[in-house]
Short mmCIF file of C-alpha atoms in Angstrom, two decimals:
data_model
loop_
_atom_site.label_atom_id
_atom_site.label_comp_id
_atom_site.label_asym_id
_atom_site.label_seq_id
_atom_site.Cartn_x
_atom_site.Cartn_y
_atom_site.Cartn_z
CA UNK A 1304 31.94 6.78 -27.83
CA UNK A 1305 31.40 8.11 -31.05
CA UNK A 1306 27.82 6.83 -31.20
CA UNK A 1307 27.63 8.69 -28.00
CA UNK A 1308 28.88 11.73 -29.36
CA UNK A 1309 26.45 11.68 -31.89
CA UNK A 1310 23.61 10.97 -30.11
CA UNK A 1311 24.46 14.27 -27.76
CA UNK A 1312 25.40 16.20 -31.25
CA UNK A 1313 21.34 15.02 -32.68
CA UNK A 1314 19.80 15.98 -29.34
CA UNK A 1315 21.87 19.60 -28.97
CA UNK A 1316 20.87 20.14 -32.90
CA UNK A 1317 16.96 19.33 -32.14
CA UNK A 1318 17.14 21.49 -29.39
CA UNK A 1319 18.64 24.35 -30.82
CA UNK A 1320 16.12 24.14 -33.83
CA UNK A 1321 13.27 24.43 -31.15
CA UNK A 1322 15.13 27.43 -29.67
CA UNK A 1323 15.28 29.32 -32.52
CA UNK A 1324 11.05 29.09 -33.39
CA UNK A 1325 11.27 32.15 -30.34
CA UNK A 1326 12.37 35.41 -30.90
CA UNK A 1327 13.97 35.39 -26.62
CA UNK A 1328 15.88 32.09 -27.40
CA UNK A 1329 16.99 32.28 -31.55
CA UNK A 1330 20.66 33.45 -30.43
CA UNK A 1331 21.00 30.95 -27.67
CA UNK A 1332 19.66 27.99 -30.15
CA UNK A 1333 21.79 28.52 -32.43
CA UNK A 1334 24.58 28.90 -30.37
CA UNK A 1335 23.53 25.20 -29.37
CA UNK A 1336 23.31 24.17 -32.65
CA UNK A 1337 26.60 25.14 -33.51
CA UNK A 1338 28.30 23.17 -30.31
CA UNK A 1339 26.22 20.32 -31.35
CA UNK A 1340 28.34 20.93 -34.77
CA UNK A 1341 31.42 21.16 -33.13
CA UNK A 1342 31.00 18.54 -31.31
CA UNK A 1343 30.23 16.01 -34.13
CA UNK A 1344 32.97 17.33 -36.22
CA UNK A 1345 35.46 17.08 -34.03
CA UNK A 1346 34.57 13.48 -32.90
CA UNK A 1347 34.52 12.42 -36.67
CA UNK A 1348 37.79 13.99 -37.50
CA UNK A 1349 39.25 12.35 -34.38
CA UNK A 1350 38.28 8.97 -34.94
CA UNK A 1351 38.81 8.35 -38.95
CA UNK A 1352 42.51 9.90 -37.55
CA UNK A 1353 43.03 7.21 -35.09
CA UNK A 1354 42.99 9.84 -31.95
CA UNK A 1355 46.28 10.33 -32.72
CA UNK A 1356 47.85 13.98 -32.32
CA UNK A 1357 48.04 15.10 -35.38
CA UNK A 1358 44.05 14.80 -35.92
CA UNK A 1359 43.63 16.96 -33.10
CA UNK A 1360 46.03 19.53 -35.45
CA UNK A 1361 44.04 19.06 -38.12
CA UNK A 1362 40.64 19.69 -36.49
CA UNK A 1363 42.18 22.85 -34.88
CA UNK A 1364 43.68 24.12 -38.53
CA UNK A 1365 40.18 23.19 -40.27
CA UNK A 1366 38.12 25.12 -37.18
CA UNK A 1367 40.17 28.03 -37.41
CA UNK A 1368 40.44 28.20 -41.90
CA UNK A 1369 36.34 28.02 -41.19
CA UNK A 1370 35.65 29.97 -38.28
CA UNK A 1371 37.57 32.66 -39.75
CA UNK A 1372 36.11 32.73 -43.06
CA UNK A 1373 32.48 32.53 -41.64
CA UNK A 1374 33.44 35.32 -39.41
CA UNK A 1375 34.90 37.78 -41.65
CA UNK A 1376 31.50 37.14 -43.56
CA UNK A 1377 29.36 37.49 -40.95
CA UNK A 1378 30.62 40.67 -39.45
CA UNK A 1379 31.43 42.05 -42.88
CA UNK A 1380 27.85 41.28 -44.64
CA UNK A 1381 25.43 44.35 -44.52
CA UNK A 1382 21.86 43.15 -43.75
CA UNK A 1383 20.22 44.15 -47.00
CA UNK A 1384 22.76 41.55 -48.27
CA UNK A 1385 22.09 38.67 -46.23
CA UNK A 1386 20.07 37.03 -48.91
CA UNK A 1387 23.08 36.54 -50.82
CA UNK A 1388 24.69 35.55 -48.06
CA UNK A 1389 22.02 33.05 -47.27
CA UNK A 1390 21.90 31.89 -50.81
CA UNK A 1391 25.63 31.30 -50.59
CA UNK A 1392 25.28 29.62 -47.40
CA UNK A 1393 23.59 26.83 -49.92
CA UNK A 1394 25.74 26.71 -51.97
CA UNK A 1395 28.66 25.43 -49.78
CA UNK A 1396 26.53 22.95 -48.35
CA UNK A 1397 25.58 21.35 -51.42
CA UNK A 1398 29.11 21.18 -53.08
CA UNK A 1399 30.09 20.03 -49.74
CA UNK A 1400 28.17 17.26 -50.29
CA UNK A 1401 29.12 16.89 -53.89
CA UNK A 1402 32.73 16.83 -53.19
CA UNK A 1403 32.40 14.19 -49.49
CA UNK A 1404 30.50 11.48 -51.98
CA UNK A 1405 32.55 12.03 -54.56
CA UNK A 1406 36.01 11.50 -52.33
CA UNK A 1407 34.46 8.98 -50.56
CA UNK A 1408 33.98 6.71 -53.65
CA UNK A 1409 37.56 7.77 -54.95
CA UNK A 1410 38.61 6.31 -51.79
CA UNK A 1411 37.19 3.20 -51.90
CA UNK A 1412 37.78 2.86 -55.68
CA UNK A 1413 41.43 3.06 -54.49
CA UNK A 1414 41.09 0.53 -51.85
CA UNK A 1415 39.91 -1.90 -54.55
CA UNK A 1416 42.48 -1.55 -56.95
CA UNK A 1417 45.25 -1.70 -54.06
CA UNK A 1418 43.63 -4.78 -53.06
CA UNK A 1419 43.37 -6.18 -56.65
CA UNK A 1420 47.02 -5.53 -57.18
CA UNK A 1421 47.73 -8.00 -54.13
CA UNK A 1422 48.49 -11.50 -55.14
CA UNK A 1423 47.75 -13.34 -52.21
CA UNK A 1424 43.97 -11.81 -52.01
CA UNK A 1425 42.18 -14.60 -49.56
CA UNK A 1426 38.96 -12.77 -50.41
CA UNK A 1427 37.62 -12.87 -54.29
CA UNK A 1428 37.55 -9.70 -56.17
CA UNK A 1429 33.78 -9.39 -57.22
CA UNK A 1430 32.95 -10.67 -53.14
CA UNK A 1431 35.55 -7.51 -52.19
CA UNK A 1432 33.45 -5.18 -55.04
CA UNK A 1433 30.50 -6.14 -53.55
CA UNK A 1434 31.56 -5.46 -49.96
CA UNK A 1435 32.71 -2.08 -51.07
CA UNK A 1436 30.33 -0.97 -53.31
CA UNK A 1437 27.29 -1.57 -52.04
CA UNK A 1438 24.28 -0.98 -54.52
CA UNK A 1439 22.56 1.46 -51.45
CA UNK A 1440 25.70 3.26 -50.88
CA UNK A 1441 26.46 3.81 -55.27
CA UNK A 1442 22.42 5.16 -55.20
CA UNK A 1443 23.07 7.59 -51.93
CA UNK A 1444 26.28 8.68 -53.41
CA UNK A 1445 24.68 9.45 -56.87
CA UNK A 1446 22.07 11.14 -55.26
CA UNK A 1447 24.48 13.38 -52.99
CA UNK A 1448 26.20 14.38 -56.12
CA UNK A 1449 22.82 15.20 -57.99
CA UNK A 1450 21.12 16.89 -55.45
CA UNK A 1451 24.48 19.22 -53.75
CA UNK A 1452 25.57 19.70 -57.77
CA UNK A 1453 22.01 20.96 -58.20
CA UNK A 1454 22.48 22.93 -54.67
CA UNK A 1455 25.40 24.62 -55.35
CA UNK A 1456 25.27 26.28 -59.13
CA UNK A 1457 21.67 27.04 -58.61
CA UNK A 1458 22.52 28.96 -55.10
CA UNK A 1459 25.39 30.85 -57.34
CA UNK A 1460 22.57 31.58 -59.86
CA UNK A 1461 20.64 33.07 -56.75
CA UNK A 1462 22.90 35.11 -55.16
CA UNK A 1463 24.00 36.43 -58.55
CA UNK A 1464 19.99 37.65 -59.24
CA UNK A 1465 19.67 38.84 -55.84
CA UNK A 1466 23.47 40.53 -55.85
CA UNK A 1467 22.68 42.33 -59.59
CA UNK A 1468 25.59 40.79 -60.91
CA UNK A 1469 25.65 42.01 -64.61
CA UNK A 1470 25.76 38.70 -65.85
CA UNK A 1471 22.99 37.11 -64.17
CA UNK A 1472 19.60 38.65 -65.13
CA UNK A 1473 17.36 39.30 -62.51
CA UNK A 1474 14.52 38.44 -64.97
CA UNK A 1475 13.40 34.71 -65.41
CA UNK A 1476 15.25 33.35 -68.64
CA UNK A 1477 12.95 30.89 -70.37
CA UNK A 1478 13.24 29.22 -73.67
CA UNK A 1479 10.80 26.43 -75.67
CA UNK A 1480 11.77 23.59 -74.36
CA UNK A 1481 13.41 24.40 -71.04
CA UNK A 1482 11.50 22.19 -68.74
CA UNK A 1483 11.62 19.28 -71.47
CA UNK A 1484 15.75 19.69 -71.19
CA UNK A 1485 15.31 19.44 -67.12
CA UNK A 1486 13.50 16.75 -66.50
CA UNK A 1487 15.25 14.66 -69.38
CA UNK A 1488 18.25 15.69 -67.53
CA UNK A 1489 16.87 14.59 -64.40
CA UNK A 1490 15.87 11.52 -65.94
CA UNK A 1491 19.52 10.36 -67.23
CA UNK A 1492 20.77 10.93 -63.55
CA UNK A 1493 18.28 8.57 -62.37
CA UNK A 1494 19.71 6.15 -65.11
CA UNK A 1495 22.58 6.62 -63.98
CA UNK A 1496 22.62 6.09 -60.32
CA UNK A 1497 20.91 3.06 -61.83
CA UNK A 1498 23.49 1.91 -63.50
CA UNK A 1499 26.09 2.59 -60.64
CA UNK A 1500 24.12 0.17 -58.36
CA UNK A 1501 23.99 -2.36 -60.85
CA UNK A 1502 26.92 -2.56 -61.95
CA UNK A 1503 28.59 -1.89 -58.11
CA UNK A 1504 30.82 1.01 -59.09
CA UNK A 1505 31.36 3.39 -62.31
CA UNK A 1506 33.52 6.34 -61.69
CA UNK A 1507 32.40 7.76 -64.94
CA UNK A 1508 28.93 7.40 -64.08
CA UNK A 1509 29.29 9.34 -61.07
CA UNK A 1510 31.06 12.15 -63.17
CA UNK A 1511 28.52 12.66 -65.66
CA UNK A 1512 26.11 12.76 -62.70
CA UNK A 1513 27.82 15.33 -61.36
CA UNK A 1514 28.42 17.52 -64.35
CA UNK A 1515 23.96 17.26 -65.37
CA UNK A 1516 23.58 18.48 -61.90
CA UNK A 1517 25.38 21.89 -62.07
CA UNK A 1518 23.87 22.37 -65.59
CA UNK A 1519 20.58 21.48 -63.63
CA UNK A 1520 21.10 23.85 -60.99
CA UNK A 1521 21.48 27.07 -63.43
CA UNK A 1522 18.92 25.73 -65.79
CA UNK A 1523 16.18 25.61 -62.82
CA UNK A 1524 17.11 28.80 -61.44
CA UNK A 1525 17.81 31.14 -63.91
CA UNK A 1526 13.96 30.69 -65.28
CA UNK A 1527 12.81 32.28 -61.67
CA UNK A 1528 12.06 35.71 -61.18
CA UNK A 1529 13.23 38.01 -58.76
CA UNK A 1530 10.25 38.39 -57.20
CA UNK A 1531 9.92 34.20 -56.06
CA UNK A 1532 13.44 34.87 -54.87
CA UNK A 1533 12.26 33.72 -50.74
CA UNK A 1534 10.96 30.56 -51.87
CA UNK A 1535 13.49 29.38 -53.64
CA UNK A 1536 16.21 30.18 -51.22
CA UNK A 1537 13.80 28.15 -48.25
CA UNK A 1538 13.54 25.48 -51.28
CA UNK A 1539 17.88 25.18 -51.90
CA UNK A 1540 18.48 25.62 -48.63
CA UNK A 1541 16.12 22.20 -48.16
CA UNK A 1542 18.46 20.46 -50.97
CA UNK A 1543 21.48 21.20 -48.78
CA UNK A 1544 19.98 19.33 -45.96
CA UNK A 1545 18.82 16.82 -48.66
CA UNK A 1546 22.74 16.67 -49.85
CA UNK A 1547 23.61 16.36 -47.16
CA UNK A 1548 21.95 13.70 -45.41
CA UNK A 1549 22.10 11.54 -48.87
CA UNK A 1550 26.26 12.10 -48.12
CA UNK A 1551 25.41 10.77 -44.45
CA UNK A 1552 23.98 7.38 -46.22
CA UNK A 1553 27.22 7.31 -48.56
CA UNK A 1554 29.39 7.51 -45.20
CA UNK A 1555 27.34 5.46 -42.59
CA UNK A 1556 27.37 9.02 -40.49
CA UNK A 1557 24.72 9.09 -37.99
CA UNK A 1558 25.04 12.56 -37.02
CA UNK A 1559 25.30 13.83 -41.36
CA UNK A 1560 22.04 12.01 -41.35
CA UNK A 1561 20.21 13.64 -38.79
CA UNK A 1562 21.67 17.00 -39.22
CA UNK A 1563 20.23 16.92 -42.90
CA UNK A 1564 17.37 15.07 -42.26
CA UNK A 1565 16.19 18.42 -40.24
CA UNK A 1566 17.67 20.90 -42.55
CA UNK A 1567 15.98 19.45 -45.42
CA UNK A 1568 12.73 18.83 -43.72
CA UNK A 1569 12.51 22.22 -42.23
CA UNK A 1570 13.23 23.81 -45.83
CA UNK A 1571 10.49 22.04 -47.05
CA UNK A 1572 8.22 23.17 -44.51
CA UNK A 1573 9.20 26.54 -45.34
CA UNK A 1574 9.04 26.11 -48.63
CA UNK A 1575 5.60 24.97 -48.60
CA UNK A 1576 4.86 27.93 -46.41
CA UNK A 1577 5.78 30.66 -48.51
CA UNK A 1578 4.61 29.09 -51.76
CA UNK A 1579 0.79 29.26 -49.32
CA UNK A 1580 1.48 32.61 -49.00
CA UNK A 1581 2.05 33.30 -52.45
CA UNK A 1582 -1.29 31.12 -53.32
CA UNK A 1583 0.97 29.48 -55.89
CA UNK A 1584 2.33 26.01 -56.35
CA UNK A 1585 5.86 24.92 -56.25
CA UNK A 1586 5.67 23.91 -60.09
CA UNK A 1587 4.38 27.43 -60.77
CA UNK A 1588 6.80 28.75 -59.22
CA UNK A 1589 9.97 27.10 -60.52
CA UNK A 1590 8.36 27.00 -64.22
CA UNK A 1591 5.88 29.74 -64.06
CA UNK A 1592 8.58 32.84 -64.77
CA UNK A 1593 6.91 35.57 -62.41
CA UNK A 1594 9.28 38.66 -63.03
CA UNK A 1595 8.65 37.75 -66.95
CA UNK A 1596 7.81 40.77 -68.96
CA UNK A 1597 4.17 41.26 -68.59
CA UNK A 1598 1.88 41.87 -71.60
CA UNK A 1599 -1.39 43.25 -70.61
CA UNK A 1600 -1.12 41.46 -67.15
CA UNK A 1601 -1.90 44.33 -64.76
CA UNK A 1602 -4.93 46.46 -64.54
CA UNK A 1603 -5.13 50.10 -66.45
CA UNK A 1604 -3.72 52.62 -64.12
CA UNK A 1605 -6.52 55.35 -63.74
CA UNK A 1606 -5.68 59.32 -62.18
CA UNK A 1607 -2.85 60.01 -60.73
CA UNK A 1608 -0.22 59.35 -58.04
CA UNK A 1609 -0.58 62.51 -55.38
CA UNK A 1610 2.84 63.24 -53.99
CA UNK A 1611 2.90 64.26 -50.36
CA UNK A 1612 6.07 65.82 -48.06
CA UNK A 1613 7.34 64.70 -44.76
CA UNK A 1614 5.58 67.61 -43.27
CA UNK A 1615 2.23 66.73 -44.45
CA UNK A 1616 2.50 63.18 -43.77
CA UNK A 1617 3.63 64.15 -40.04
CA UNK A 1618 0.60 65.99 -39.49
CA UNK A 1619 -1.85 63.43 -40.63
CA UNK A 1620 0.06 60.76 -38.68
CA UNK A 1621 -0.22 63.33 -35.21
CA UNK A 1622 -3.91 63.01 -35.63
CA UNK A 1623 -4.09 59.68 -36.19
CA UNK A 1624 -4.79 57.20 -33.16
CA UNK A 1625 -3.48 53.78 -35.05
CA UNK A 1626 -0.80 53.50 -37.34
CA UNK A 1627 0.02 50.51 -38.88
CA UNK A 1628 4.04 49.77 -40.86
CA UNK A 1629 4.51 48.15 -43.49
CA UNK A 1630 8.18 47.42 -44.50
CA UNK A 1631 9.38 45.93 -47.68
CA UNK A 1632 12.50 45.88 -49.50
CA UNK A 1633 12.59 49.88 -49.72
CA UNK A 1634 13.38 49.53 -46.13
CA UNK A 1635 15.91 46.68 -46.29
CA UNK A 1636 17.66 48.45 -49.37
CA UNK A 1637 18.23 52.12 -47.55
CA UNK A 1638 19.05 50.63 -43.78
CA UNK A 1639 15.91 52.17 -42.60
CA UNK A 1640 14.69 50.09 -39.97
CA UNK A 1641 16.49 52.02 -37.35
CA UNK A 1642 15.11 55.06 -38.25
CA UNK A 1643 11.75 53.05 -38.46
CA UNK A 1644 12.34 52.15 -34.50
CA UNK A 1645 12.99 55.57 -33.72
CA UNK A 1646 9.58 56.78 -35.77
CA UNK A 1647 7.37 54.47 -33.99
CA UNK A 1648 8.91 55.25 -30.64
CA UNK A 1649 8.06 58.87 -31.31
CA UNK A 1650 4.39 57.90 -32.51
CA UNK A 1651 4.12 55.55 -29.27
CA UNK A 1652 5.25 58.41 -26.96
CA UNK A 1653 2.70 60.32 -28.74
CA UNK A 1654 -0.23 57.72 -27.08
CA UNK A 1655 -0.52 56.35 -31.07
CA UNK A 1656 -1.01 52.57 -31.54
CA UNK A 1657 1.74 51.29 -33.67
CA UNK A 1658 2.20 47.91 -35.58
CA UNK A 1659 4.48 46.15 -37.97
CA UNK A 1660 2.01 44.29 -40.91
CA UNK A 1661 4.58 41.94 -41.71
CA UNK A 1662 3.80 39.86 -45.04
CA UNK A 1663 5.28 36.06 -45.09
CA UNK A 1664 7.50 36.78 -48.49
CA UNK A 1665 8.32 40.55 -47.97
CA UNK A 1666 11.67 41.12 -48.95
CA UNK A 1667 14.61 38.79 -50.26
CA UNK A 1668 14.72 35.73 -48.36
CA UNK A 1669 11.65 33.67 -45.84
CA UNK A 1670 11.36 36.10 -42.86
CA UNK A 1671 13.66 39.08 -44.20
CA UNK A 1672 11.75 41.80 -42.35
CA UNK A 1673 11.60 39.95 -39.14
CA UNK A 1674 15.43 39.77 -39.34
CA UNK A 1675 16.22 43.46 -40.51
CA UNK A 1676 13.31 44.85 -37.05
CA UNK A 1677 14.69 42.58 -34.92
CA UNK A 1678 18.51 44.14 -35.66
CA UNK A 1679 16.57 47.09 -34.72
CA UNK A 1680 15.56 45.43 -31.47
CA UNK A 1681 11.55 45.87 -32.47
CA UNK A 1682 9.64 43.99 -29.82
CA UNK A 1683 8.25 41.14 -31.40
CA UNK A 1684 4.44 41.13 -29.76
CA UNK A 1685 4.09 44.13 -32.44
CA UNK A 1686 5.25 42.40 -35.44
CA UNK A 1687 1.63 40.90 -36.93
CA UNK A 1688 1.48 38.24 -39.39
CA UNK A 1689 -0.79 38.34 -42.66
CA UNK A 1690 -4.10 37.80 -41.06
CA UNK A 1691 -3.79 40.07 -37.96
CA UNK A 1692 -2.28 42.59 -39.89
CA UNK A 1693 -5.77 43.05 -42.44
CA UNK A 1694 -7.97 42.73 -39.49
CA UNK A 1695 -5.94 46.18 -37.84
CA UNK A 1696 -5.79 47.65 -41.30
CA UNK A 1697 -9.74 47.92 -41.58
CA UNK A 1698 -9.83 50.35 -38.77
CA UNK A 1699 -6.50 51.50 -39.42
CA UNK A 1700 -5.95 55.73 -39.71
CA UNK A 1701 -2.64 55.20 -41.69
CA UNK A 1702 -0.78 52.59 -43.03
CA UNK A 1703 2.85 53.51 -43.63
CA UNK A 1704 4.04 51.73 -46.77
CA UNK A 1705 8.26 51.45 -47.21
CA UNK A 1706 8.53 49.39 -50.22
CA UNK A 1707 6.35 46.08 -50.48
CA UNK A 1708 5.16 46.97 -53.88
CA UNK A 1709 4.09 43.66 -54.70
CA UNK A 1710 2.10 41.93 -51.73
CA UNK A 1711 0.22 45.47 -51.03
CA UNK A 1712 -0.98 45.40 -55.07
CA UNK A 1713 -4.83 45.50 -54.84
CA UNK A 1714 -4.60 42.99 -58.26
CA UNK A 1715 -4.24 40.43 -56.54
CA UNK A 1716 -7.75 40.30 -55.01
CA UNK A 1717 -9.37 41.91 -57.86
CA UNK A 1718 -7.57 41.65 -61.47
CA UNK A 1719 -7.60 37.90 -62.83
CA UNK A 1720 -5.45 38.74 -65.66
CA UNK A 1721 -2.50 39.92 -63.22
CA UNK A 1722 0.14 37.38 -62.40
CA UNK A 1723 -0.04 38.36 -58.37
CA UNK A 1724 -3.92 37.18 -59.37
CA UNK A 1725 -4.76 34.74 -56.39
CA UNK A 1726 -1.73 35.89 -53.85
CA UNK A 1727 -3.29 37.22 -50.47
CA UNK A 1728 -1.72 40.38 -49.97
CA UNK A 1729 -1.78 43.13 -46.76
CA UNK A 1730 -5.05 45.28 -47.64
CA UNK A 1731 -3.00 48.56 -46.88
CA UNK A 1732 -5.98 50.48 -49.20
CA UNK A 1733 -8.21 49.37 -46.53
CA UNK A 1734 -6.77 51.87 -43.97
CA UNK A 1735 -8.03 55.65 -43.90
CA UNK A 1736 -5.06 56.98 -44.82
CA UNK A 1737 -1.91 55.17 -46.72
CA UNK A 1738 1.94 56.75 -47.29
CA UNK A 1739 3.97 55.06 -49.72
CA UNK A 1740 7.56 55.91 -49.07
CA UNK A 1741 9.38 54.95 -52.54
CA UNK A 1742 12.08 56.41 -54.50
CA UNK A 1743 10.21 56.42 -57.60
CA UNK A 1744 6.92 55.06 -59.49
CA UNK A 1745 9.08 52.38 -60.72
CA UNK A 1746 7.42 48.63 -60.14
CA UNK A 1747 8.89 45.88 -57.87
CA UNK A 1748 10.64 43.13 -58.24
CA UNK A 1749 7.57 40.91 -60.19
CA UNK A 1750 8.05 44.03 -62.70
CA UNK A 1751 4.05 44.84 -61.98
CA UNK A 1752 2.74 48.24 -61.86
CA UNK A 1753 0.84 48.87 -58.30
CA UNK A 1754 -2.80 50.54 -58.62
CA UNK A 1755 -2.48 51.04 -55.12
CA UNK A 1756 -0.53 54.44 -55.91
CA UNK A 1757 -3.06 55.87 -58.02
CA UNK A 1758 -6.32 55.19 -55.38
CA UNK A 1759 -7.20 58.22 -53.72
CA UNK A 1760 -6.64 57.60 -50.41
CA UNK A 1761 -2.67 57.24 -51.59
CA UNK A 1762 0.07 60.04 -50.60
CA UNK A 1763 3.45 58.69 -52.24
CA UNK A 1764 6.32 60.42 -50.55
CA UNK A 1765 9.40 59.86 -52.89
CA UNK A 1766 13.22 59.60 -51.76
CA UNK A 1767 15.33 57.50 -49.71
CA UNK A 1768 13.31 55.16 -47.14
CA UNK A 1769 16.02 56.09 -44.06
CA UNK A 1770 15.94 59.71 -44.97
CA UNK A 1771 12.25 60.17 -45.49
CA UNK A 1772 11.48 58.41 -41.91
CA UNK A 1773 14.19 60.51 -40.40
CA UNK A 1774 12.56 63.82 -41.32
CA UNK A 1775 8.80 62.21 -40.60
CA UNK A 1776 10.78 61.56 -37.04
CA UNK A 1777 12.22 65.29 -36.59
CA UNK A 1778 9.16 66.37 -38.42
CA UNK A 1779 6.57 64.90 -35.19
CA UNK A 1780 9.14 65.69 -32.47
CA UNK A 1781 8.69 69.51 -33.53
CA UNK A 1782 4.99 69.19 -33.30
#
């Protein structure tokens, strides 16, 4: 039955990760996720208990400690902080992980030395060692401990750059030697896991595993700018799945396998994703410190930024016939994207053409605007990826800029010496006409100054993203 169980509990997951690649069935797939979760859980709990009544107590104290904690976060979380949330989200899983391979072995460590203690042992101790710890189960359990250890400090590291906690700069920290210190640190878990599958056991071992891997997990973080912050949440949230799937191994749990087999494979892909967006590697991006302060790496800024009012900007979008929106982080940051909704609506009643240019690693996190326009219940057939987005933007009248300093920086096609050098990027300067709604000249997150401000064709219009769009709004109704 519980094979059963899991089986359904695989199936319900698979389909609720196929659910959520569509916009109409995301909240219905991962409502089926979740049952598939509840369903395992509860199955597992029940069984290791015996079925007896007080497992069902258990699984009833456990859902409601959880489901209370995840709902006071989820209600309670604004939407410009759901990063953090997400990062956090990671870090659970791995040191969930960390902590089910490390009881795990604890447990059977204690079933060995009970059974050593027993003087009329039929079976012979190193037979029983053997029987117990398995040299595939010491290398899954070492590698549960590495990789959720890894998971777990590194997501605090995360959601302390993306949070602004004082302690945590949001700048990549790098020092000589830094990558030498990882991978040699890498290296002596690998020895070590080694060593645990030799020698069928080695509770000290395990420990000093465990201990590398948070150091691990700060050290590989805390070198990564702000600005690569999407990949490498898509990237730890991958090493949760990886976590826990290795845990799966360590307990012979069908469903723990296949549950991170997906997460981790689907972080990947999305890792991999973004990092093609950027036009980057992974290695650059984990080692190459983008956010780093930059010496001579953007191009000379020549005239002036031209500062436009809500007024102005109303006019010029009244006689336009296709407007094209470009949110970034300036929109996430100030709440806008109702106020966006409501602009757009007034622009469509109008008889005005009006798209979202949506750019892969806009924002915090993989898919952050997508998230923040669909709260705003944006239809989704005009939210355009990369691609369609430039192709509108050459016959564009106006492209409305909130934010997105980095991926609408004309370096990036032009400047070799920039570090965006390479990264495709939304051609906003291609359109007739382009408003950048900012609250100051101030660069992004990669801490690069944006030419895009100075061109001529640029009106910046500086102040709060949901109060500049609200006056644009009142500012077209009166027209």
């Amino acid at each position: 039955m519980l094979t059963l169980v899991y089986l359904v509990s695989a199936v319900l997951f698979i389909l609720g990760l196929k659910m959520m690649a569509k916009v109409p069935t995301a909240k219905r797939g991962n409502r089926v996720s979740a049952l598939g979760m509840l369903l395992a859980t509860a199955a597992t709990f029940f069984t290791l208990s015996g079925g007896t009544a007080i497992s069902l107590i258990w699984v009833i104290v456990a859902l409601l400690i959880g489901g209370f904690i995840g709902l006071r976060m989820a209600t309670k979380v604004e939407m410009t902080g759901m990063p953090q949330m997400v990062a956090l989200l990671n870090g659970f899983g791995g040191v969930a992980s960390l902590l089910v391979a490390t009881a795990d072995y604890a447990r059977l460590n204690r079933a060995f030395a009970v059974a050593a203690s027993e003087p009329a042992l039929i079976t012979p101790l190193d037979e029983l060692a053997a029987s117990l710890f398995p040299p595939t189960d010491m290398i899954t359990t070492a590698l549960a401990a590495l990789i959720g250890g890894v998971t777990f400090t590194g997501s605090l590291i995360a959601f302390g750059k993306l949070q602004g906690v004082s302690w945590v700069p949001d700048q990549p920290v790098q020092f000589p030697g830094q990558k030498v210190l990882i991978a040699a640190g890498l290296a002596v878990c690998l020895v070590l896991a080694i060593v645990m599958a030799a020698m069928g056991g080695g509770g000290w071992a395990l420990i000093l595993i465990a201990l590398i891997a948070l150091a691990l997990g700060v050290l590989l973080v805390v070198g990564i700018g702000g600005a690569d912050m999407p990949v490498v949440i898509a990237l730890l949230n991958s090493y949760s799945g990886l976590a826990a799937a290795m845990a799966g191994f360590t307990l012979n749990n069908y469903a723990l396998i296949i549950t991170g087999s997906l997460v981790g494979a689907s972080g990947l892909i999305l890792t991999s994703i973004m990092c093609k967006a950027m036009n980057r590697s992974l290695a650059n991006v984990l080692f190459g410190g983008m956010g780093a302060a930059v010496a001579g790496g953007g191009s000379a800024i020549d005239g002036e930024a031209r500062e436009s009012s809500a007024e102005d900007a109303a006019i010029v979008l009244e006689a336009a016939d296709e407007i094209l929106i470009v949110p970034g982080y300036g929109m996430a940051v100030a709440q806008a994207q109702h106020a966006v909704k409501e602009l757009a609506h007034e622009l469509t009643d109008k008889g005005k053409r009006v798209y979202y240019a949506i750019h892969p690693v806009a924002g915090r996190m993989p898919g952050h605007m997508n998230v923040l326009l669909a709260e705003a219940g944006v239809e989704y057939d005009v939210l355009l990826d990369l691609e369609p987005s430039n192709n509108h933007l050459e016959t564009a009248d106006v492209a409305l800029v909130i934010g997105a300093n980095d991926v609408t920086n004309p370096d990036a096609r032009s400047n070799e010496s920039s570090p965006l050098y390479g990264m495709p990027i939304l051609n906003v300067d291609s359109a007739r006409t382009v408003f950048v709604i900012k609250r100051s000249l101030n660069p992004g997150f990669a801490g690069i100054q944006n030419p895009l401000y100075f061109q001529d064709n640029t009106r910046m219009i500086f102040g709060d993203a949901k109060k500049v769009v609200t006056e644009l709004a009142n500012e077209l109704e009166a027209i």
